[in-house]
Coordinates of C-alpha atoms in Angstrom, one line a residue:
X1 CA -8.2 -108.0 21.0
X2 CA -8.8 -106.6 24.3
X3 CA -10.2 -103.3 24.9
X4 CA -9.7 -100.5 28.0
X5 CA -12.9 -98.5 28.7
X6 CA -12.3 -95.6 30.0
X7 CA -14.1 -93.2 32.4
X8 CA -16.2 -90.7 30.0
X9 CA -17.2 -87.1 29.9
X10 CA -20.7 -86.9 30.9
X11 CA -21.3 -83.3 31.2
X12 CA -19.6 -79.9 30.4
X13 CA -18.3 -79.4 34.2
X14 CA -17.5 -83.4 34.9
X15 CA -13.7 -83.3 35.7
X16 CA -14.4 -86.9 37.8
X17 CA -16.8 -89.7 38.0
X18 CA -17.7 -91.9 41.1
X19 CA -19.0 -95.4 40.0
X20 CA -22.4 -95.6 42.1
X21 CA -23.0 -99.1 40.9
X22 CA -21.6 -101.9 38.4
X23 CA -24.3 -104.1 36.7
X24 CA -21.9 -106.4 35.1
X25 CA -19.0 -108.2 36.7
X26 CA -15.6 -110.0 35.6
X27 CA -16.6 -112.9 33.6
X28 CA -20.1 -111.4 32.2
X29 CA -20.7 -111.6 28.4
X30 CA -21.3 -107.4 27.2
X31 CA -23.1 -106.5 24.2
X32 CA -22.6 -103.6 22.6
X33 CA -25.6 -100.8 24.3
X34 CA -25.5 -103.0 27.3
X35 CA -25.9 -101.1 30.5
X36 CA -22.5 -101.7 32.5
X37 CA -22.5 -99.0 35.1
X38 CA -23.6 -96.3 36.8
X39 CA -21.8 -92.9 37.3
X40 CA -22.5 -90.2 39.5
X41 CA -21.5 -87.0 37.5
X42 CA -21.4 -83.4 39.3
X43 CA -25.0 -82.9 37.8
X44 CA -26.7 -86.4 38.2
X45 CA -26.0 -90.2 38.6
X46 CA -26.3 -91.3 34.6
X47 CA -26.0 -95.0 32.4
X48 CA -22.9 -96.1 31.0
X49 CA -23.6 -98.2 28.4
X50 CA -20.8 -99.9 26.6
X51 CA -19.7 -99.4 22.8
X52 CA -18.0 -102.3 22.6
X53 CA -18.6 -106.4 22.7
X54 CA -17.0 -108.9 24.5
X55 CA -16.3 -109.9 28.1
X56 CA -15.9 -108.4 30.9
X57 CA -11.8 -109.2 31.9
X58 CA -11.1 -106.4 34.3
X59 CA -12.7 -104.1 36.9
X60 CA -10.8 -101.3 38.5
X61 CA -12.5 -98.6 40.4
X62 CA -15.0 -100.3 43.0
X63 CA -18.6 -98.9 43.9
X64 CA -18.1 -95.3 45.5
X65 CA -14.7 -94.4 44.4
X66 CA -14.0 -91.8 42.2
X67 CA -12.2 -91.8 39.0
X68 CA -10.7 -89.0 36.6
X69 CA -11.7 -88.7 33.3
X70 CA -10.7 -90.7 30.7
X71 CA -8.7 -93.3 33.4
X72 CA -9.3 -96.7 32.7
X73 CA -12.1 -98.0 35.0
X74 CA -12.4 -102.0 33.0
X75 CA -11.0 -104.0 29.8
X76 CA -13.4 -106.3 27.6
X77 CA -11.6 -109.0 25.2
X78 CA -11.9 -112.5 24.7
X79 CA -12.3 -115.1 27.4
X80 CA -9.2 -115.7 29.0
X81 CA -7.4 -113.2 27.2
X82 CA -4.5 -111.4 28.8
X83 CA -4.9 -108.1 29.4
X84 CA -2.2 -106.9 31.9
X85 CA -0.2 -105.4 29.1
X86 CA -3.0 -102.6 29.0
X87 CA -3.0 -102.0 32.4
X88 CA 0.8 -101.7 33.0
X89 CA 0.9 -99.5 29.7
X90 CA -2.2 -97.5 29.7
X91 CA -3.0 -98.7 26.1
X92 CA -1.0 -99.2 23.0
X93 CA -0.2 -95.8 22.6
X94 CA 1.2 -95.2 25.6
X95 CA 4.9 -95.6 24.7
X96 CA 4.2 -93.1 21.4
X97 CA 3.3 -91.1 23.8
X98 CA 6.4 -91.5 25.7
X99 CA 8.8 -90.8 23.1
X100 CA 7.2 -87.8 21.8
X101 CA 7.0 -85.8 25.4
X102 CA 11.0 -87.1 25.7
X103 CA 11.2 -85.7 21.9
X104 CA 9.4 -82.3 23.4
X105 CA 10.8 -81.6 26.4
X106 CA 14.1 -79.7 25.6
X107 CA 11.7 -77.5 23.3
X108 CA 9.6 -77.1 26.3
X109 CA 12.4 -76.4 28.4
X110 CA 13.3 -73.6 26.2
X111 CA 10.0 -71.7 25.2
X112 CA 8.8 -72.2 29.0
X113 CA 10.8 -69.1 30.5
X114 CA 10.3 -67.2 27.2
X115 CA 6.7 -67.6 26.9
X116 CA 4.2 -66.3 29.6
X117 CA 1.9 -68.0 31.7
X118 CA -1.7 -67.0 30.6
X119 CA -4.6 -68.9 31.2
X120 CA -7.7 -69.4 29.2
X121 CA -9.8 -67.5 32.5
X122 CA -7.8 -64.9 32.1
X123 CA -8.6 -64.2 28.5
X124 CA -12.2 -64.8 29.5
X125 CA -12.1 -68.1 26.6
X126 CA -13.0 -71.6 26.9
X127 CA -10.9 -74.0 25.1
X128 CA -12.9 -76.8 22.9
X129 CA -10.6 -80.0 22.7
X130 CA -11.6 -83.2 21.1
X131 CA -13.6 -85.1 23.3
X132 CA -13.6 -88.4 24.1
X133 CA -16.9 -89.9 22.4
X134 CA -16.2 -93.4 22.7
X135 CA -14.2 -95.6 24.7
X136 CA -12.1 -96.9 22.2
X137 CA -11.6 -93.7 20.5
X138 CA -8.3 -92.1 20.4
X139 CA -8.9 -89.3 17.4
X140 CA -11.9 -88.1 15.7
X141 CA -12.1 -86.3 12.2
X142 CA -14.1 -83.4 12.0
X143 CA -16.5 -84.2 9.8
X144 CA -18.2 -81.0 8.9
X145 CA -17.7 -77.5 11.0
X146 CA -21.4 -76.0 11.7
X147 CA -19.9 -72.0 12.7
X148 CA -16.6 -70.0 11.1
X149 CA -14.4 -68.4 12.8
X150 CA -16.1 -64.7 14.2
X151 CA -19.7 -66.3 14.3
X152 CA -21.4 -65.5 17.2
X153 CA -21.7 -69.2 19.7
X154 CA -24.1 -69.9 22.3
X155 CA -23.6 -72.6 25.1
X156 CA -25.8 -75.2 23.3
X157 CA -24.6 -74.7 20.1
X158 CA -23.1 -77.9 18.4
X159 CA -20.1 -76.0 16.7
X160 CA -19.0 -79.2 14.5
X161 CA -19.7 -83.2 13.5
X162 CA -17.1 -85.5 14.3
X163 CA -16.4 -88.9 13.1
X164 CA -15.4 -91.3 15.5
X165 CA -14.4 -94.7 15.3
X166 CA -18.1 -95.9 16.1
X167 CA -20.3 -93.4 14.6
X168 CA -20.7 -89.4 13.7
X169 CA -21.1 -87.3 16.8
X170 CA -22.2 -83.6 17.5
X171 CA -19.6 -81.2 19.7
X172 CA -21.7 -79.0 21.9
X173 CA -19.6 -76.0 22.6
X174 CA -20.6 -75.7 26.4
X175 CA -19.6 -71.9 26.3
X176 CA -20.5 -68.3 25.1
X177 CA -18.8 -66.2 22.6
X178 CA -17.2 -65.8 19.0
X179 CA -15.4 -68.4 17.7
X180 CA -11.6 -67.3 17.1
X181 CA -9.7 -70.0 16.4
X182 CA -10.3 -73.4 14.7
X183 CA -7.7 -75.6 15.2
X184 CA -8.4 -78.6 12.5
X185 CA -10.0 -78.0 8.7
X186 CA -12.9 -80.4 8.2
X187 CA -11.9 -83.8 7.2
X188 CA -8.3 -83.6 9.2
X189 CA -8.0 -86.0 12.3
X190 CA -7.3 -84.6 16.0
X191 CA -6.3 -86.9 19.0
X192 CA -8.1 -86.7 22.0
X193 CA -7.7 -83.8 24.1
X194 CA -6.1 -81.7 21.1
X195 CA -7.7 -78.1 21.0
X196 CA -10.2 -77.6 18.2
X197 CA -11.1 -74.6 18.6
X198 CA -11.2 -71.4 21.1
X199 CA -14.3 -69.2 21.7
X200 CA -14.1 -66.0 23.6
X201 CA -14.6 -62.2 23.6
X202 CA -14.3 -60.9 19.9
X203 CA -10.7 -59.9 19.4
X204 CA -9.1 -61.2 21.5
X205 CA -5.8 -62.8 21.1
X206 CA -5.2 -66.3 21.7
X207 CA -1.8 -66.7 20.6
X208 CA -0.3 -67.4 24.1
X209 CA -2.7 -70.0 24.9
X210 CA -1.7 -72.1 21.1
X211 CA 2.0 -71.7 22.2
X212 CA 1.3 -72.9 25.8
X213 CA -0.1 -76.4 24.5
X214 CA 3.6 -78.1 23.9
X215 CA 4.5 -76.8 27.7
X216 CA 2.3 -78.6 29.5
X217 CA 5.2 -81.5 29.7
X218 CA 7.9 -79.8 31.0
X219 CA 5.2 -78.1 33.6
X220 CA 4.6 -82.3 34.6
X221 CA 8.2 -82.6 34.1
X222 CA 9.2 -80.1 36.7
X223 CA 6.2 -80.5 39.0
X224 CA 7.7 -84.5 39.5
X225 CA 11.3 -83.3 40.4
X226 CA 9.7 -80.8 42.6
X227 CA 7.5 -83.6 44.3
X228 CA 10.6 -86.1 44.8
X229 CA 13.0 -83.2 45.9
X230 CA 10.4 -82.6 48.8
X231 CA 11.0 -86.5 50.3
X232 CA 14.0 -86.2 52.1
X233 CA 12.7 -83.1 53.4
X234 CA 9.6 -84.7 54.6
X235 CA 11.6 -87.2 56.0
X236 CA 14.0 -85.1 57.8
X237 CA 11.3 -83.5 59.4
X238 CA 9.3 -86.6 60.6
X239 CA 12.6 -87.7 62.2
X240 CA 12.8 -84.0 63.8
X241 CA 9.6 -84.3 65.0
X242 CA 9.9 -87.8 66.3
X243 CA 12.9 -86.5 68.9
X244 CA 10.7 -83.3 70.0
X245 CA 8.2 -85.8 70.9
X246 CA 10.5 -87.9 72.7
X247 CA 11.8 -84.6 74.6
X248 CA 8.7 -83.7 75.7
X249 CA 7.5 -87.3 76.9
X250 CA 11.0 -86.8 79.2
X251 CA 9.6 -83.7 80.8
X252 CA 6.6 -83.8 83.6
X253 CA 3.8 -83.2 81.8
X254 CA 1.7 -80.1 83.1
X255 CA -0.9 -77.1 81.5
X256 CA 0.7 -74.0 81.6
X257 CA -2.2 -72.8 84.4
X258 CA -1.2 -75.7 86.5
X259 CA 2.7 -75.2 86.5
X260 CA 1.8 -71.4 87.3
X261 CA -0.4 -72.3 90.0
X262 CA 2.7 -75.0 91.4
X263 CA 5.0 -72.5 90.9
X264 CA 3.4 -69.9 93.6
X265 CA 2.7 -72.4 96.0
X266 CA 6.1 -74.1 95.7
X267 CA 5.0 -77.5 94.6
X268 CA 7.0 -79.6 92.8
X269 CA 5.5 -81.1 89.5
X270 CA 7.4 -84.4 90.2
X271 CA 5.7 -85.2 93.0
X272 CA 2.2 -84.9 91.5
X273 CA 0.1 -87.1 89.8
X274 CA -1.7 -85.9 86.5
X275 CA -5.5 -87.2 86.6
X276 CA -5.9 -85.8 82.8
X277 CA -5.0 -87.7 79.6
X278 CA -1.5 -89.3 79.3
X279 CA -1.3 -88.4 83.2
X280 CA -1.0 -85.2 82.6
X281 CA -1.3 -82.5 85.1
X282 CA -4.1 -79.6 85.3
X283 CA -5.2 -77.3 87.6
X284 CA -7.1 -79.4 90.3
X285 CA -4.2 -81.6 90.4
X286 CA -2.4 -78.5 91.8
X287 CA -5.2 -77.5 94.1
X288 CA -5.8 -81.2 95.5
X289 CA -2.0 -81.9 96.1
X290 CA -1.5 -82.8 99.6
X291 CA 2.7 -82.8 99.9
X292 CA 3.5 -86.9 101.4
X293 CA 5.3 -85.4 104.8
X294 CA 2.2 -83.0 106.1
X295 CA -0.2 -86.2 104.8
X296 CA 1.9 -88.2 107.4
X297 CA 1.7 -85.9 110.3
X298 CA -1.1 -85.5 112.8
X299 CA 0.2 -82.0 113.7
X300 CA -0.5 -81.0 110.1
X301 CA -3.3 -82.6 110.2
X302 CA -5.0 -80.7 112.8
X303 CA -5.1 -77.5 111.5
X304 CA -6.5 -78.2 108.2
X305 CA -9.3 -80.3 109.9
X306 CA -10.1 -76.6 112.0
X307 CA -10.2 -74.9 108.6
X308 CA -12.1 -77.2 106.9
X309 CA -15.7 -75.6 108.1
X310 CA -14.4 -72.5 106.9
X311 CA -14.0 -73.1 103.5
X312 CA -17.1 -74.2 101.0
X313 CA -15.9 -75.6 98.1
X314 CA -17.9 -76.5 95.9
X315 CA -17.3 -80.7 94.1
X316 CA -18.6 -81.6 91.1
X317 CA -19.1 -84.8 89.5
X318 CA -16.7 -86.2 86.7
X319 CA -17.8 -86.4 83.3
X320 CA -16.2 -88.6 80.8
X321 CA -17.2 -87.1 77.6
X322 CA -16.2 -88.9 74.3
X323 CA -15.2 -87.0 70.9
X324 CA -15.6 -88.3 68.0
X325 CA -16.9 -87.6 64.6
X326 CA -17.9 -89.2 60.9
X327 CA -16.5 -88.0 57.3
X328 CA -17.4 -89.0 54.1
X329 CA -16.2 -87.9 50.8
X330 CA -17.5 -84.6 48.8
X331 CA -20.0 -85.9 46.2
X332 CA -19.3 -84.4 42.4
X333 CA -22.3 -82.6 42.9
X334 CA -20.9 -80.7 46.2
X335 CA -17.6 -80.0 44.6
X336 CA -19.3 -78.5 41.8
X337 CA -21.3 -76.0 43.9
X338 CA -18.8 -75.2 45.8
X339 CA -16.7 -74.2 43.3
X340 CA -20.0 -72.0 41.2
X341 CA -21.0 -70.3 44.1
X342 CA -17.7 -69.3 45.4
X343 CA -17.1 -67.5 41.3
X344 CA -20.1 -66.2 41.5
X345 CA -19.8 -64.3 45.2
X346 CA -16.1 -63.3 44.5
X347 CA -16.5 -62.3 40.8
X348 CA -19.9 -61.0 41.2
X349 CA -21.0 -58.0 43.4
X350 CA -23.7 -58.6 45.1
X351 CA -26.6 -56.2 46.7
X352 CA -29.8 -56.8 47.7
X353 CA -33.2 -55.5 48.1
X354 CA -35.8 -56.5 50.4
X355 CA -39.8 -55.9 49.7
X356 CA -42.7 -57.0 51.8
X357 CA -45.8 -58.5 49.7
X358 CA -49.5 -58.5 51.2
X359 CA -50.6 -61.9 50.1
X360 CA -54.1 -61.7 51.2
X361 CA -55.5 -61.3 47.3
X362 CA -52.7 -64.5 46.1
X363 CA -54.7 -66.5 49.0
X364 CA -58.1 -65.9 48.0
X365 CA -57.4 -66.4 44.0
X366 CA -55.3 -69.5 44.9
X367 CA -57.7 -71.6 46.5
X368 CA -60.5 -70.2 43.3
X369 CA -57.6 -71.6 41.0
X370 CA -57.0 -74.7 42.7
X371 CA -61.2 -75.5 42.2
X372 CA -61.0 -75.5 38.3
X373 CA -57.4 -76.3 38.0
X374 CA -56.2 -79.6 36.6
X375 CA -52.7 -79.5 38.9
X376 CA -52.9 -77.8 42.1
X377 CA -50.9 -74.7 42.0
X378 CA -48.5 -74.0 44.8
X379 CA -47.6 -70.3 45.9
X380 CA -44.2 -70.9 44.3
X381 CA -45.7 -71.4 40.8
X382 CA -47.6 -68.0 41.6
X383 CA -44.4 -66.2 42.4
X384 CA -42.4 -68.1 39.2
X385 CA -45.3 -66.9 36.8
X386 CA -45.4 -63.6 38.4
X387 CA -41.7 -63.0 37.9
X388 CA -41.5 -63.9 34.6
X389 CA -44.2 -61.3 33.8
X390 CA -42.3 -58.8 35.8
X391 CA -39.0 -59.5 34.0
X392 CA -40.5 -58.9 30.6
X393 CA -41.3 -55.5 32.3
X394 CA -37.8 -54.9 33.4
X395 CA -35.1 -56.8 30.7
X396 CA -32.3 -54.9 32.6
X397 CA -33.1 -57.5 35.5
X398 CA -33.2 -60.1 32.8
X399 CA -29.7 -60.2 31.7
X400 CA -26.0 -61.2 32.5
X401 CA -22.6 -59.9 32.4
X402 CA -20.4 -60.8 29.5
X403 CA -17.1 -59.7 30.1
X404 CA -16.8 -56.9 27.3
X405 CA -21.1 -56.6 26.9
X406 CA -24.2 -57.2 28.7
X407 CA -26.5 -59.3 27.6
X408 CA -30.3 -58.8 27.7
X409 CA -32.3 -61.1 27.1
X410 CA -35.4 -61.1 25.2
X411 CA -36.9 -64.5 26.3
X412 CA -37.6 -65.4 30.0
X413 CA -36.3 -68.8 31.3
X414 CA -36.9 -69.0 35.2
X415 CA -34.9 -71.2 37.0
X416 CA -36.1 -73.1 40.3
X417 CA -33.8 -74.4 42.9
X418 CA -34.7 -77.9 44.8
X419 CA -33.1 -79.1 47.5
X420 CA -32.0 -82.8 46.7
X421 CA -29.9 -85.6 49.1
X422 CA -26.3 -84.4 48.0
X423 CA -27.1 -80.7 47.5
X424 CA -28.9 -78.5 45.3
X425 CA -29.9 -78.4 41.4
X426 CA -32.0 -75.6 39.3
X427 CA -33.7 -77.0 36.7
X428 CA -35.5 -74.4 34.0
X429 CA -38.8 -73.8 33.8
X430 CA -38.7 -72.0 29.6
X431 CA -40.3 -69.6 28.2
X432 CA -42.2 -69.2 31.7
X433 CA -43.9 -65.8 30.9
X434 CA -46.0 -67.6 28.0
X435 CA -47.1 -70.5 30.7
X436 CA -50.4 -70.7 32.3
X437 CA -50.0 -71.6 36.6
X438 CA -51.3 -74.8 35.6
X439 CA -48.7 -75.6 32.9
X440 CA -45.7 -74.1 35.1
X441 CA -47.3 -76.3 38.7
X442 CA -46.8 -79.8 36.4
X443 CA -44.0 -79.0 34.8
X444 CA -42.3 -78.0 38.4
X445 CA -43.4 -81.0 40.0
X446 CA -42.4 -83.4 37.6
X447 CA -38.8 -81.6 37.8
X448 CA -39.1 -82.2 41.6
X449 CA -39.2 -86.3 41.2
X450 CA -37.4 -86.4 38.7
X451 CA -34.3 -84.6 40.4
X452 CA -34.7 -86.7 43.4
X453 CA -34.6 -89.7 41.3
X454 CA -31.2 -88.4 39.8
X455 CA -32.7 -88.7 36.8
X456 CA -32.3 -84.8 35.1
X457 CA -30.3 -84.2 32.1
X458 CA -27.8 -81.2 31.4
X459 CA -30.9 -80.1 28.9
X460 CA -32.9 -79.7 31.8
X461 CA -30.5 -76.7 34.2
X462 CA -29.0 -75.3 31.5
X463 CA -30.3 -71.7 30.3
X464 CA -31.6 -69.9 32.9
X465 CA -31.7 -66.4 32.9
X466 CA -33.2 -65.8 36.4
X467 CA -33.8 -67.7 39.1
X468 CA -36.2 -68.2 42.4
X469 CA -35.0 -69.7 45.4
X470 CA -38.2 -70.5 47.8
X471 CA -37.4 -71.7 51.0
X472 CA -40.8 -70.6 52.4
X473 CA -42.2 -74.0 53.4
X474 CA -39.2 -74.6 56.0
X475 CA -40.8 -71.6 58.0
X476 CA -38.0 -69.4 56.9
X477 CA -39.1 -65.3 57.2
X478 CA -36.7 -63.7 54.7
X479 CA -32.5 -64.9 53.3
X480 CA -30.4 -63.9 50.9
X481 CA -29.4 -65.9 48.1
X482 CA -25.7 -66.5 46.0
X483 CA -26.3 -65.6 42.6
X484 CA -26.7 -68.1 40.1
X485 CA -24.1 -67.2 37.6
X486 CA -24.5 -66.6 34.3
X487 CA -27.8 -64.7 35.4
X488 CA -27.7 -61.3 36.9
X489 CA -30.3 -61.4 39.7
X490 CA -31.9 -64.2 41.9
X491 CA -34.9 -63.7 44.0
X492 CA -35.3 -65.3 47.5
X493 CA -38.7 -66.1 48.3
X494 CA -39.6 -66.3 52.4
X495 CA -42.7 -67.7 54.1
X496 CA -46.2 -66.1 54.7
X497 CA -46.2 -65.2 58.0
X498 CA -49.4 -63.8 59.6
X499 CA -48.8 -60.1 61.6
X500 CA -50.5 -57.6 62.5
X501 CA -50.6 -54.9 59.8
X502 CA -52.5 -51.4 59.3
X503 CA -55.6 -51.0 57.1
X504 CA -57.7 -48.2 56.6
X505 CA -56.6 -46.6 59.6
X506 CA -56.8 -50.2 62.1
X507 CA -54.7 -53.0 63.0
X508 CA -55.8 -56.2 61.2
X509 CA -54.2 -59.8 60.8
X510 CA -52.6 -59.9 57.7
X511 CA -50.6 -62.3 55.7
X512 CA -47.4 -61.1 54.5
X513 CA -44.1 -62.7 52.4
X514 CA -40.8 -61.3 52.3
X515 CA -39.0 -61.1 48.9
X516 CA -35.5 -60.2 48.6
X517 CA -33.8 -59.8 45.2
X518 CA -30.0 -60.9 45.1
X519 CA -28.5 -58.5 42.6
X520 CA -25.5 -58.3 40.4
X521 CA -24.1 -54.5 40.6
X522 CA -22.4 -54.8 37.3
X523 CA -25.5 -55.2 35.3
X524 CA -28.7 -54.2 37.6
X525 CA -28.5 -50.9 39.5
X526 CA -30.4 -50.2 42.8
X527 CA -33.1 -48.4 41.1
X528 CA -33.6 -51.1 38.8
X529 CA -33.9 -53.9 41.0
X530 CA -36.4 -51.5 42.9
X531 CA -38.7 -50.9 40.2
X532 CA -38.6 -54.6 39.7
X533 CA -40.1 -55.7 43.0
X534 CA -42.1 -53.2 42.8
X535 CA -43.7 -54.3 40.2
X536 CA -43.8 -58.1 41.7
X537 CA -45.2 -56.7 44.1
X538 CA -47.5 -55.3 42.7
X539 CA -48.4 -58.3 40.6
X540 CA -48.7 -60.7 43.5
X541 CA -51.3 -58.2 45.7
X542 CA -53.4 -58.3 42.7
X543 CA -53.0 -61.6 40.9
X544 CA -56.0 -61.2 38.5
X545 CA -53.4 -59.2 36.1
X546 CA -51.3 -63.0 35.6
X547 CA -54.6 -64.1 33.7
X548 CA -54.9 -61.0 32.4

């Protein structure tokens, strides 16, 4: 019996997929664990690999579009099998699906004005539905839950086992919190997309959110009427704008410059000719207009010929320029950090604080480490290893807002932004204080390829607690950075830039690197992120105390 496969969840922040590349086609045998395609996620481009067997009936979405989750991108069955049924319908389910949002909606329509609108972001929660683990699955049964409700979660926490119609999978929670609600008791079945659970501030009430799950419909519902109630609208005013424009073409057509220029000199627009665009007419037009009767007579020819020495004017040669201009879609990538940067600089306050360092000492012990090292170590590892010793200095600077708390956190995970092709990613160098320069310069560089390869994995970004931003080697001398949210402060690293600085008494060449520390005002203060650089900076002049 044929089988959709639909377009799966590949990260915690995937809303889409964009098919980079298909490795089967219509007509190819598949094997269950056979690599079918390739999908660029907002993190990464990752393997699809299919969970079924069979062959390959139908392909939908072709190589660079974009698909939703969970939308059928092909259907595998027997040879010759006919599939359109599953197309037409969705799936089987489909028309049980049908009849129980009919069966819902005058329910909906009632509870929908008496029941407020609150979101889970507004709450501060994060909703944990059942997630689509397979592509024929349409439930799972929780098989065991791992937390209670009131346990403290963390992001990469798996809060439960479910069992699925291929195999028993882990559910990672993707979010902070306490667990308040849990939706189905182990061994019960939940459909796809049905809320499991809720995790959130302690206390909080999530009442409104359980009764605003059966009004989603009659939100569709009314969003439809609303969208075919706007056609005739849209028509009527294509066809009103369709008669303005046929006005307008009636009239002479003139800049507003030009018919205030024709207007003092008395010079009918009719009897010009436009040298612009759709003959058009614009200043010189106005200024180069000879009237057809004075062209005509000698006697007004004359005098114009006297005056000609008198006036210089100056003529310049016509350029045809040519506007034009290339777009290409937003890559999942993009759209995701457009849409974390922009929370964090609207939710987050920002500040910064900008230090000079005297790199002079980190110069001299660099190239002395680079002798006996078995990586060569950058001036970026320096900095990252530096950092995390300052940070265990100063936990305030180590921490993140929570909503109701701050957290501080005891362990220092530094993470490193790299530029890559379609934007930018932070992978997380852990535990980074405990690291020798040696350790942190391999690890960093095999972070590099590997992100330029597309090849990191949510493991590898997720859990930073600060980060560094280094765009030194581009010749840059200081910038500020957007805060990398959940953490509270990001440092910005500038290039060494040799200047003329005072010693002892005397000007001297010196080597110095601006650092400026991007700060969240809600949990580091001015004073704090001051005695932080500080003591980078500190750190950095004399690098002999990172061995230390």
């Amino acid at each position: 019996m044929a089988e959709v496969v639909r377009m799966p969840k590949m990260s915690d922040t995937m809303t889409e997929g964009v098919i980079a590349k298909w490795h089967k086609k219509v007509g190819d045998k598949v094997n269950s664990g056979d690599l079918i395609a390739e999908v660029e996620t907002d993190k990464a481009t990752m393997d699809f690999e299919s969970y079924q067997e069979g062959t390959l009936l139908y392909i939908g979405p072709k190589e660079g579009e974009s698909v939703a989750i969970d939308a059928v991108i092909a259907v595998l069955g027997e040879e010759g099998e006919d599939y359109k049924a599953l197309l037409e319908g969705g799936d089987t389910s489909e028309p049980a699906k049908s009849e129980e949002k009919e069966a819902e909606k005058p329910a909906t329509e009632e509870s929908s004005d008496a029941t407020p609108s609150v979101s889970a972001e507004e709450l501060g929660c994060t909703v944990i539905t059942m997630p689509l683990l397979s592509d024929t699955m349409t439930e799972g049964v929780i098989a065991q839950w791992n937390f209670k409700v009131g346990d403290a979660i963390k992001s990469d926490d798996a809060i439960a086992d479910v069992e699925t119609d291929k195999a028993t999978m882990e559910v990672t929670a993707y979010a902070e919190g306490t667990l308040l609600y849990i939706g189905v008791e182990a061994g019960q079945a939940a459909k796809v997309n049905d809320i499991i659970a809720i995790v959130g501030p302690a206390g909080t009430d999530v009442t409104p959110l359980l009764n605003q799950k059966s009004s989603s419909g009659g939100a569709k519902s009314e969003a439809k009427a609303a969208s075919k109630s706007e056609q005739p609208e849209t028509k009527a005013e294509t066809e009103t704008a369709s008669s303005s424009v046929k006005e307008d073409d009636s009239r002479v057509k003139a800049s507003p410059l030009a018919r205030k220029i024709a207007k003092e000199k008395g010079i009918n627009l009719s009897d010009v000719k436009g040298s612009a665009e759709g003959g058009r007419i614009v200043k010189k037009d106005i200024e180069n207009f000879v009237p057809a009767a004075k062209a005509a007579s000698p006697q007004a020819a004359t005098p114009a010929a006297a005056a000609a020495p008198e006036t210089k004017s100056i003529t310049l040669p016509q350029y045809v320029g040519e506007e034009k201009y290339a777009e290409q879609n937003v890559s999942q990538m993009r759209k995701t950090i457009a849409r974390r940067l922009s929370e964090s600089l609207f939710t987050a306050p920002h500040f910064y604080l900008t230090i000079s360092v005297d790199m002079d000492n980190a110069i001299a012990a660099r190239g002395q480490i680079n002798d006996v090292a078995p990586v060569k170590v950058s001036f970026n590892d320096i900095v990252i290893k530096a950092v995390a010793i300052a940070l265990k200095q100063h936990p305030a600077v180590n921490s993140s807002w929570r909503g109701d708390k701050i957290r501080f956190n005891e362990h220092v995970n530094i993470g490193v932004a790299m530029a890559v092709e379609d934007g930018l990613l932070v992978p997380v160098v852990r535990f980074a204080d405990g690291k020798s320069l040696s350790h942190i310069s391999a690890e960093v560089k095999e972070y590099g390829q590997r992100a330029k390869a597309k090849k990191l994995q949510p493991a590898d970004w997720e859990g930073s607690t600060f980060t560094v931003s280094n765009l030194g080697m581009f010749g840059i001398d200081e910038f500020t950075s957007i805060i990398n949210s959940p953490d509270g402060a990001i440092l910005s690293v500038g290039a060494i830039q040799q200047v003329p600085v005072v010693k002892n008494g005397a000007i001297v060449p010196g080597n110095i690197m601006k650092l400026t520390l991007g700060c969240d005002h809600r949990v580091v203060d001015g004073a704090t992120g001051a005695a932080f650089l500080q003591t980078l900076k500190g750190l950095l002049e004399a690098p002999i105390r990172l061995l230390a």
